[in-house]
Coordinates of C-alpha atoms in Angstrom, one line a residue:
M1 CA -14.7 62.3 74.6
R2 CA -11.8 63.6 73.5
L3 CA -11.9 63.6 69.4
S4 CA -7.6 62.4 69.6
R5 CA -8.8 59.4 71.5
Y6 CA -12.5 58.5 69.9
F7 CA -12.8 56.5 66.7
L8 CA -13.9 58.9 63.9
P9 CA -13.8 57.5 60.7
V10 CA -15.0 60.5 58.7
L11 CA -14.7 60.3 55.2
K12 CA -14.2 64.1 52.9
E13 CA -15.9 62.6 49.4
N14 CA -19.1 61.7 49.0
P15 CA -19.9 57.9 48.7
S16 CA -20.6 57.0 45.3
E17 CA -23.3 53.9 46.4
A18 CA -25.1 56.3 48.6
Q19 CA -28.4 57.7 46.9
I20 CA -29.9 60.0 49.7
V21 CA -28.4 62.6 52.2
S22 CA -29.1 60.2 55.4
H23 CA -27.1 57.6 54.3
R24 CA -24.6 59.9 52.5
L25 CA -24.0 61.4 55.6
M26 CA -24.3 58.1 58.0
L27 CA -21.4 57.4 55.8
R28 CA -19.4 60.1 55.4
A29 CA -19.7 61.2 59.4
G30 CA -18.4 57.7 60.3
M31 CA -21.8 56.4 61.5
I32 CA -22.1 52.9 60.0
K33 CA -20.2 50.5 58.0
Q34 CA -22.0 47.9 55.0
Q35 CA -20.9 44.7 55.4
S36 CA -23.3 43.1 53.1
A37 CA -25.9 44.8 51.1
G38 CA -28.6 45.9 53.5
I39 CA -26.6 44.9 56.6
Y40 CA -24.3 47.8 58.6
S41 CA -22.0 47.3 61.3
W42 CA -23.3 50.7 63.3
L43 CA -19.9 52.6 64.6
P44 CA -19.8 54.5 67.9
L45 CA -21.0 57.8 66.5
G46 CA -23.8 55.9 65.1
F47 CA -24.2 53.6 68.1
K48 CA -25.0 56.6 70.5
V49 CA -27.6 57.9 68.6
L50 CA -29.2 54.7 68.3
R51 CA -28.9 54.4 72.1
K52 CA -30.4 57.9 72.8
I53 CA -33.5 57.1 70.4
E54 CA -34.3 53.9 72.0
N55 CA -34.1 55.3 75.6
I56 CA -37.1 57.8 74.7
V57 CA -38.7 54.7 73.5
H58 CA -38.2 53.2 76.1
Q59 CA -39.4 55.7 78.2
E60 CA -42.7 56.8 76.9
Q61 CA -43.4 53.1 76.2
I62 CA -42.9 52.7 80.3
R63 CA -44.7 56.0 81.1
A64 CA -47.8 54.6 79.1
G65 CA -47.7 51.7 81.0
H66 CA -46.2 48.9 78.7
I67 CA -43.9 46.6 80.0
P68 CA -40.7 46.0 78.3
M69 CA -38.9 42.2 77.5
Q70 CA -37.0 40.6 74.7
M71 CA -37.6 38.1 72.9
P72 CA -35.5 36.1 70.7
T73 CA -34.3 36.7 67.1
L74 CA -34.7 33.2 65.7
Q75 CA -38.4 31.5 65.9
S76 CA -39.6 28.3 65.6
A77 CA -41.7 27.6 62.3
D78 CA -43.8 25.4 64.4
L79 CA -45.4 28.9 65.9
W80 CA -46.0 30.3 62.6
R81 CA -47.3 27.3 61.4
E82 CA -49.8 27.3 64.0
S83 CA -50.8 30.8 63.2
G84 CA -51.1 30.4 59.5
R85 CA -48.3 33.0 58.3
Y86 CA -45.7 30.4 57.4
D87 CA -46.1 29.4 53.6
G88 CA -48.0 32.9 53.2
Y89 CA -45.2 35.7 54.5
G90 CA -43.1 35.5 51.4
E91 CA -39.7 35.5 50.3
E92 CA -38.8 38.2 53.1
M93 CA -39.1 35.8 55.9
L94 CA -35.3 34.4 55.9
R95 CA -35.9 30.5 56.6
M96 CA -33.1 28.6 57.9
Q97 CA -33.2 24.7 59.8
D98 CA -30.9 23.9 62.8
R99 CA -28.7 20.8 63.0
H100 CA -31.4 18.7 64.3
G101 CA -33.7 19.6 60.8
R102 CA -36.1 21.8 62.4
D103 CA -37.0 24.5 60.7
M104 CA -36.2 28.2 61.6
L105 CA -36.4 31.5 60.7
F106 CA -34.8 34.6 61.9
S107 CA -37.5 36.9 63.6
P108 CA -39.3 39.5 60.6
T109 CA -42.3 40.4 63.6
A110 CA -43.0 38.6 66.6
E111 CA -46.9 38.3 67.0
E112 CA -46.5 34.8 67.6
L113 CA -44.3 34.8 70.2
F114 CA -46.0 37.1 72.2
T115 CA -49.4 35.2 71.7
D116 CA -47.5 32.4 72.9
V117 CA -45.7 33.8 76.4
F118 CA -49.0 35.4 76.8
R119 CA -51.2 31.8 76.5
A120 CA -48.6 30.0 78.4
H121 CA -49.1 32.3 81.4
V122 CA -52.1 34.6 81.9
N123 CA -55.2 32.4 82.7
S124 CA -57.6 34.8 83.7
Y125 CA -59.0 38.5 83.1
K126 CA -58.0 39.9 86.4
D127 CA -54.6 39.9 85.0
L128 CA -55.4 42.0 81.8
P129 CA -55.6 44.8 80.9
L130 CA -51.3 44.0 79.8
T131 CA -49.0 45.4 76.8
L132 CA -45.4 43.7 76.2
Y133 CA -43.2 45.3 74.0
Q134 CA -39.6 44.8 73.1
I135 CA -36.6 46.5 71.0
Q136 CA -34.8 43.7 69.0
W137 CA -33.2 43.0 66.1
K138 CA -35.4 42.0 62.9
F139 CA -34.4 40.6 59.2
R140 CA -36.6 41.3 56.8
D141 CA -34.7 40.1 53.1
E142 CA -35.2 43.1 51.1
I143 CA -35.1 41.9 47.0
R144 CA -33.6 45.4 46.5
P145 CA -32.2 47.2 49.6
R146 CA -31.8 51.0 49.7
F147 CA -30.9 53.6 51.2
G148 CA -29.0 53.0 53.9
V149 CA -30.6 52.3 57.3
M150 CA -33.7 53.5 55.5
R151 CA -34.6 50.1 53.9
G152 CA -31.8 47.3 55.1
R153 CA -32.2 44.0 55.5
E154 CA -31.4 43.7 59.3
F155 CA -33.1 46.6 61.3
Y156 CA -33.7 47.3 65.2
M157 CA -37.6 47.7 66.0
K158 CA -39.3 48.5 68.8
D159 CA -42.9 45.9 68.3
G160 CA -45.1 46.0 71.1
Y161 CA -48.3 44.2 71.8
N162 CA -51.6 44.3 74.3
F163 CA -54.1 41.9 75.2
D164 CA -57.5 42.7 76.1
L165 CA -60.7 42.1 77.1
T166 CA -63.2 43.5 74.8
K167 CA -62.8 45.5 71.7
E168 CA -63.5 48.5 73.5
D169 CA -60.0 47.9 75.9
A170 CA -58.0 46.8 72.8
L171 CA -59.1 50.4 71.3
H172 CA -58.1 52.2 74.2
A173 CA -54.5 50.8 74.1
Y174 CA -54.6 51.5 70.5
N175 CA -55.5 55.3 71.5
R176 CA -52.7 55.0 74.4
H177 CA -50.2 54.1 71.7
L178 CA -51.2 56.9 69.7
V179 CA -50.2 59.2 72.5
S180 CA -47.0 57.9 73.4
Y181 CA -46.0 57.5 69.9
L182 CA -47.1 61.4 69.2
R183 CA -44.6 62.4 72.5
T184 CA -41.6 59.9 71.1
Y185 CA -41.5 61.5 68.2
E186 CA -41.8 64.9 69.2
R187 CA -38.9 64.4 71.5
M188 CA -36.7 63.2 68.5
G189 CA -37.4 66.5 67.0
L190 CA -39.9 65.4 64.5
Q191 CA -43.5 66.0 63.1
A192 CA -44.5 62.3 62.3
I193 CA -48.1 62.2 61.0
P194 CA -50.4 59.5 61.9
M195 CA -52.1 58.3 58.2
R196 CA -54.6 56.2 57.8
A197 CA -52.8 53.1 56.5
D198 CA -52.7 49.1 55.1
S199 CA -52.4 46.4 57.7
G200 CA -50.6 44.3 55.1
P201 CA -49.2 40.7 56.3
I202 CA -49.8 41.7 59.8
G203 CA -53.4 42.3 59.3
G204 CA -56.4 44.1 60.8
D205 CA -58.9 46.5 61.0
D206 CA -57.7 49.8 62.5
T207 CA -53.9 50.7 61.3
H208 CA -52.5 54.4 61.4
E209 CA -48.9 54.5 60.3
F210 CA -46.8 57.7 61.1
L211 CA -44.3 59.6 58.5
V212 CA -42.4 62.3 58.5
L213 CA -42.8 64.1 55.3
A214 CA -39.6 64.0 53.2
E215 CA -38.7 64.5 49.8
T216 CA -37.1 60.7 49.9
G217 CA -40.1 59.3 51.6
E218 CA -40.8 56.3 49.9
S219 CA -44.5 56.4 50.3
E220 CA -46.7 59.1 48.2
V221 CA -48.8 60.9 50.9
F222 CA -52.1 63.1 50.9
Y223 CA -53.2 65.4 53.9
D224 CA -54.7 68.6 55.3
R225 CA -52.0 70.9 55.5
E226 CA -53.6 72.0 58.7
I227 CA -52.2 68.8 60.4
T228 CA -48.8 70.1 60.2
D229 CA -50.2 72.7 62.5
L230 CA -51.0 70.3 65.3
T231 CA -48.1 69.1 68.1
F232 CA -48.4 67.4 71.0
G233 CA -46.5 69.5 73.2
E234 CA -46.1 69.3 77.1
R235 CA -49.2 68.1 77.7
E236 CA -49.7 65.8 80.4
I237 CA -51.9 62.7 79.7
D238 CA -53.5 60.5 82.0
Y239 CA -52.9 57.1 80.1
N240 CA -55.3 54.7 82.2
S241 CA -58.3 57.8 81.0
V242 CA -60.4 56.3 77.8
E243 CA -61.5 59.9 77.3
Q244 CA -58.1 61.9 77.2
C245 CA -57.0 59.6 74.9
Q246 CA -59.9 59.3 72.6
A247 CA -59.3 62.9 72.5
V248 CA -55.8 63.0 71.6
L249 CA -56.7 60.2 68.4
E250 CA -59.4 62.5 66.7
E251 CA -57.3 66.1 67.3
F252 CA -54.7 64.1 65.1
T253 CA -56.8 61.8 63.1
S254 CA -59.9 63.9 62.4
R255 CA -58.3 65.6 59.3
Y256 CA -57.7 63.7 55.9
A257 CA -54.3 62.2 55.8
R258 CA -53.4 58.8 54.0
T259 CA -50.6 56.9 52.3
D260 CA -51.4 56.0 48.9
E261 CA -52.4 52.3 49.7
T262 CA -55.2 54.1 51.4
H263 CA -55.7 57.0 49.7
D264 CA -59.6 58.1 48.5
E265 CA -59.8 60.4 45.9
A266 CA -63.5 61.7 46.5
L267 CA -63.0 62.3 50.4
F268 CA -59.8 64.4 49.5
N269 CA -61.9 66.3 47.3
E270 CA -63.6 67.4 50.6
V271 CA -60.8 69.3 51.8
P272 CA -60.8 73.0 50.9
E273 CA -58.1 72.8 48.1
E274 CA -55.7 75.4 49.3
R275 CA -55.5 72.6 52.0
R276 CA -54.8 69.8 50.1
C277 CA -51.2 68.5 49.9
V278 CA -49.4 65.8 48.3
A279 CA -45.8 64.7 49.3
R280 CA -43.8 61.8 50.1
G281 CA -43.3 60.4 53.5
I282 CA -40.7 58.7 55.4
E283 CA -42.2 55.4 57.8
V284 CA -41.3 55.6 61.0
G285 CA -43.9 53.5 62.9
Q286 CA -47.3 51.9 62.9
I287 CA -50.4 51.4 65.3
F288 CA -52.6 48.1 64.8
Y289 CA -55.5 46.7 66.2
F290 CA -56.4 43.1 64.9
G291 CA -58.8 41.5 67.2
T292 CA -58.7 37.7 67.8
K293 CA -56.5 37.3 64.4
Y294 CA -53.9 35.6 66.5
S295 CA -55.8 34.9 69.7
A296 CA -57.7 32.3 68.0
A297 CA -55.2 31.1 65.9
L298 CA -52.8 30.0 68.6
G299 CA -55.2 29.5 71.3
A300 CA -54.9 32.6 73.6
T301 CA -57.8 32.4 76.0
V302 CA -58.3 33.8 79.4
Q303 CA -61.6 32.7 82.0
G304 CA -63.7 35.9 81.2
P305 CA -65.8 37.1 84.4
D306 CA -68.8 34.7 83.3
G307 CA -66.3 31.5 83.5
K308 CA -66.0 30.9 80.0
P309 CA -62.9 30.6 77.6
T310 CA -62.7 34.2 76.0
E311 CA -60.6 34.6 73.6
V312 CA -58.6 38.4 73.8
H313 CA -58.4 41.1 71.7
M314 CA -54.8 42.1 70.6
G315 CA -53.4 45.1 68.4
S316 CA -49.2 45.5 67.2
H317 CA -47.3 48.2 67.8
G318 CA -44.0 49.4 66.0
I319 CA -41.7 52.0 65.9
G320 CA -38.5 52.1 63.6
V321 CA -35.8 52.8 65.9
S322 CA -32.8 52.5 63.4
R323 CA -35.1 53.8 61.0
L324 CA -35.6 57.2 62.6
L325 CA -32.2 57.4 62.8
G326 CA -32.1 58.1 58.9
A327 CA -35.3 59.7 58.4
I328 CA -34.2 62.5 61.7
I329 CA -31.4 63.1 59.2
E330 CA -33.5 63.6 56.3
A331 CA -35.2 65.9 58.7
S332 CA -32.6 68.1 59.7
H333 CA -29.6 68.6 57.4
D334 CA -27.5 71.1 55.7
D335 CA -24.9 71.2 52.5
N336 CA -22.1 71.1 55.5
G337 CA -23.8 68.1 57.3
I338 CA -26.1 66.7 60.1
I339 CA -27.4 68.9 62.2
W340 CA -29.3 67.3 65.2
P341 CA -31.7 67.6 67.2
E342 CA -30.7 68.3 71.0
G343 CA -32.8 65.5 72.2
V344 CA -30.7 62.7 70.4
T345 CA -27.4 64.1 70.1
P346 CA -24.5 62.0 70.1
F347 CA -22.8 64.7 72.0
H348 CA -24.0 67.4 74.1
V349 CA -21.6 70.1 73.0
G350 CA -18.4 70.1 70.8
I351 CA -15.4 72.0 72.3
V352 CA -12.5 73.4 69.3
N353 CA -9.1 74.7 70.1
L354 CA -8.1 77.0 67.9
K355 CA -4.7 76.5 69.4
Q356 CA -4.2 73.4 70.6
G357 CA -0.4 73.7 72.2
D358 CA -1.5 76.8 73.7
E359 CA -1.2 77.0 77.7
E360 CA -4.0 79.5 78.0
A361 CA -6.1 77.9 75.7
D362 CA -5.9 74.0 76.7
A363 CA -6.4 75.1 79.8
A364 CA -9.8 77.3 79.3
C365 CA -10.9 73.6 76.8
E366 CA -9.8 71.4 79.6
A367 CA -12.2 73.5 82.3
L368 CA -15.2 73.8 79.8
Y369 CA -14.7 70.1 79.3
N370 CA -14.6 69.2 83.3
S371 CA -17.5 70.9 83.7
F372 CA -20.0 69.9 81.5
T373 CA -19.0 66.4 82.7
A374 CA -19.0 67.4 86.1
V375 CA -22.8 67.9 85.5
G376 CA -23.3 65.0 83.3
L377 CA -23.6 66.7 80.0
E378 CA -21.3 65.0 77.4
P379 CA -18.8 67.3 75.3
L380 CA -17.2 66.2 72.5
Y381 CA -13.4 67.6 72.6
D382 CA -11.4 68.9 69.2
D383 CA -7.9 68.4 70.8
R384 CA -6.6 67.3 67.2
K385 CA -3.6 69.6 66.0
E386 CA -5.4 70.5 63.4
R387 CA -6.1 73.4 61.0
A388 CA -9.5 75.4 62.6
G389 CA -11.0 74.7 59.3
G390 CA -10.7 70.9 59.2
K391 CA -12.1 71.3 63.2
F392 CA -15.4 73.4 62.2
A393 CA -15.5 70.9 59.0
T394 CA -15.8 68.3 61.3
M395 CA -18.2 69.5 64.1
D396 CA -20.7 70.5 61.0
L397 CA -20.5 67.2 59.6
I398 CA -21.3 65.3 62.3
G399 CA -23.6 67.9 63.2
L400 CA -23.7 68.9 66.9
P401 CA -26.6 71.3 67.9
W402 CA -24.1 73.5 70.0
R403 CA -20.2 74.2 69.7
I404 CA -18.3 76.2 71.9
T405 CA -14.4 77.7 70.2
V406 CA -11.7 78.4 72.4
G407 CA -8.7 80.6 70.7
P408 CA -6.0 83.2 72.5
R409 CA -7.3 86.0 71.3
G410 CA -11.2 85.6 72.9
L411 CA -9.6 85.0 76.2
K412 CA -7.8 87.6 75.9
N413 CA -10.8 89.4 76.3
G414 CA -12.5 86.5 78.8
V415 CA -14.6 85.3 76.3
V416 CA -15.4 81.8 74.3
E417 CA -17.1 82.3 71.2
L418 CA -20.6 79.8 71.4
T419 CA -22.4 78.8 67.7
C420 CA -25.6 77.1 67.1
R421 CA -25.3 74.6 64.4
R422 CA -29.1 74.6 62.9
T423 CA -29.3 78.5 62.7
G424 CA -24.9 79.4 62.5
E425 CA -26.1 82.3 64.6
S426 CA -22.6 82.6 67.3
E427 CA -22.2 84.8 70.1
E428 CA -19.8 85.8 72.7
M429 CA -19.7 84.9 75.9
T430 CA -17.7 84.2 79.1
P431 CA -17.1 80.8 79.4
E432 CA -18.7 80.4 82.8
Q433 CA -22.0 81.9 80.9
A434 CA -21.4 79.3 77.8
V435 CA -21.8 76.1 80.0
Q436 CA -24.5 77.8 82.2
K437 CA -26.6 78.3 78.6
I438 CA -25.5 74.8 77.2
I439 CA -26.9 73.6 80.9
E440 CA -30.5 75.2 80.3
I441 CA -31.2 74.0 77.1
Y442 CA -30.5 70.8 77.7
A443 CA -32.8 70.6 81.0
P444 CA -35.6 69.7 79.4
H445 CA -33.9 67.1 77.1
R446 CA -32.4 64.7 80.2
V447 CA -32.4 61.2 78.6
N448 CA -31.7 58.8 81.5
V449 CA -30.4 55.6 80.6
F450 CA -33.1 52.6 80.5

């Protein structure tokens, strides 16, 4: 993409309504525009990052054996009355009627819909285990939406539901989701700590939230410092192996880590004092096992091995896709703007022409641009006739991990300047070397479109 042809409405001043870093930088970088309280238009730059995050979520869900589909955003109230949740969910649920006077609601979550699909089409234990998921817009009518996409009313979310014959099978699905979530967050450059949590209105006996540590987090968290040394890395896990998935669960949840809702001071005091940490965290996902709560209420049964109807065991597993974008910025920024991890950056490299209109500089930039596009990488070429300082400021604000600066002086020596956004370090090299280095950097991060 050439910046002269791109829609990137950046702001020079900090918006007065933005209270936290991610909200401020998303507005300044031209990623979103507020349409009403807690509801945003996603502008091109923000939409690109949202899609990068979504693709990673899809890839890791499919890797774990989960099957994508799509549910409607509007649901019939009848299903929620059948499950017993319609009256108890609260004012966060947006209720409405259609032209025929039928009660409807805008989906805040989708346990009822998925259970209804399951009970209509799955009849035998031989069709289990089964995990279905979607990535879809949700709406919860927050009384005080704030912090931009971190706590909006409309949000983009992955929600998945497992259906299993036994509790043991369902707990394996729980563990499988935990493993896939650890992979997902690390690919986005995040450390998301699984913490014992409260199930809230969804219900359930076993549940963990995944939290990213940040000063602006809405939850107070208590944890053993040792947990921050854990990484999933490049290890390969057989998702069908109960033992391997259980081992990962034990590795990442055996140390104390809880939100304020489930904090146990006595247990926390058993952690050595030098390892006790209290901080704030941003929730970016949650996994639940809730047994037969919904299958019993909605009649979701299969014929068991003994020929008798058996209520399936279920779990619910969510990732806040749009919220993740804000969490990444909260975890990765500096005074000049966003610093995107390579896995989710909207463009792989920025090309800055210091002297637009100079024949040699223009030709060198065009050659770089074509070299990147030829290998499937997306450069953002700042071909505007602007001063160099303004171009650098824009690149720093929007946070591309790597920048190549091209100018007549360097070209006389046959070099361009490659700069790392995170460290600020620059290195002179030939254009060909710069292209090769960027290709090597992104080799582990290439995300295929879902």
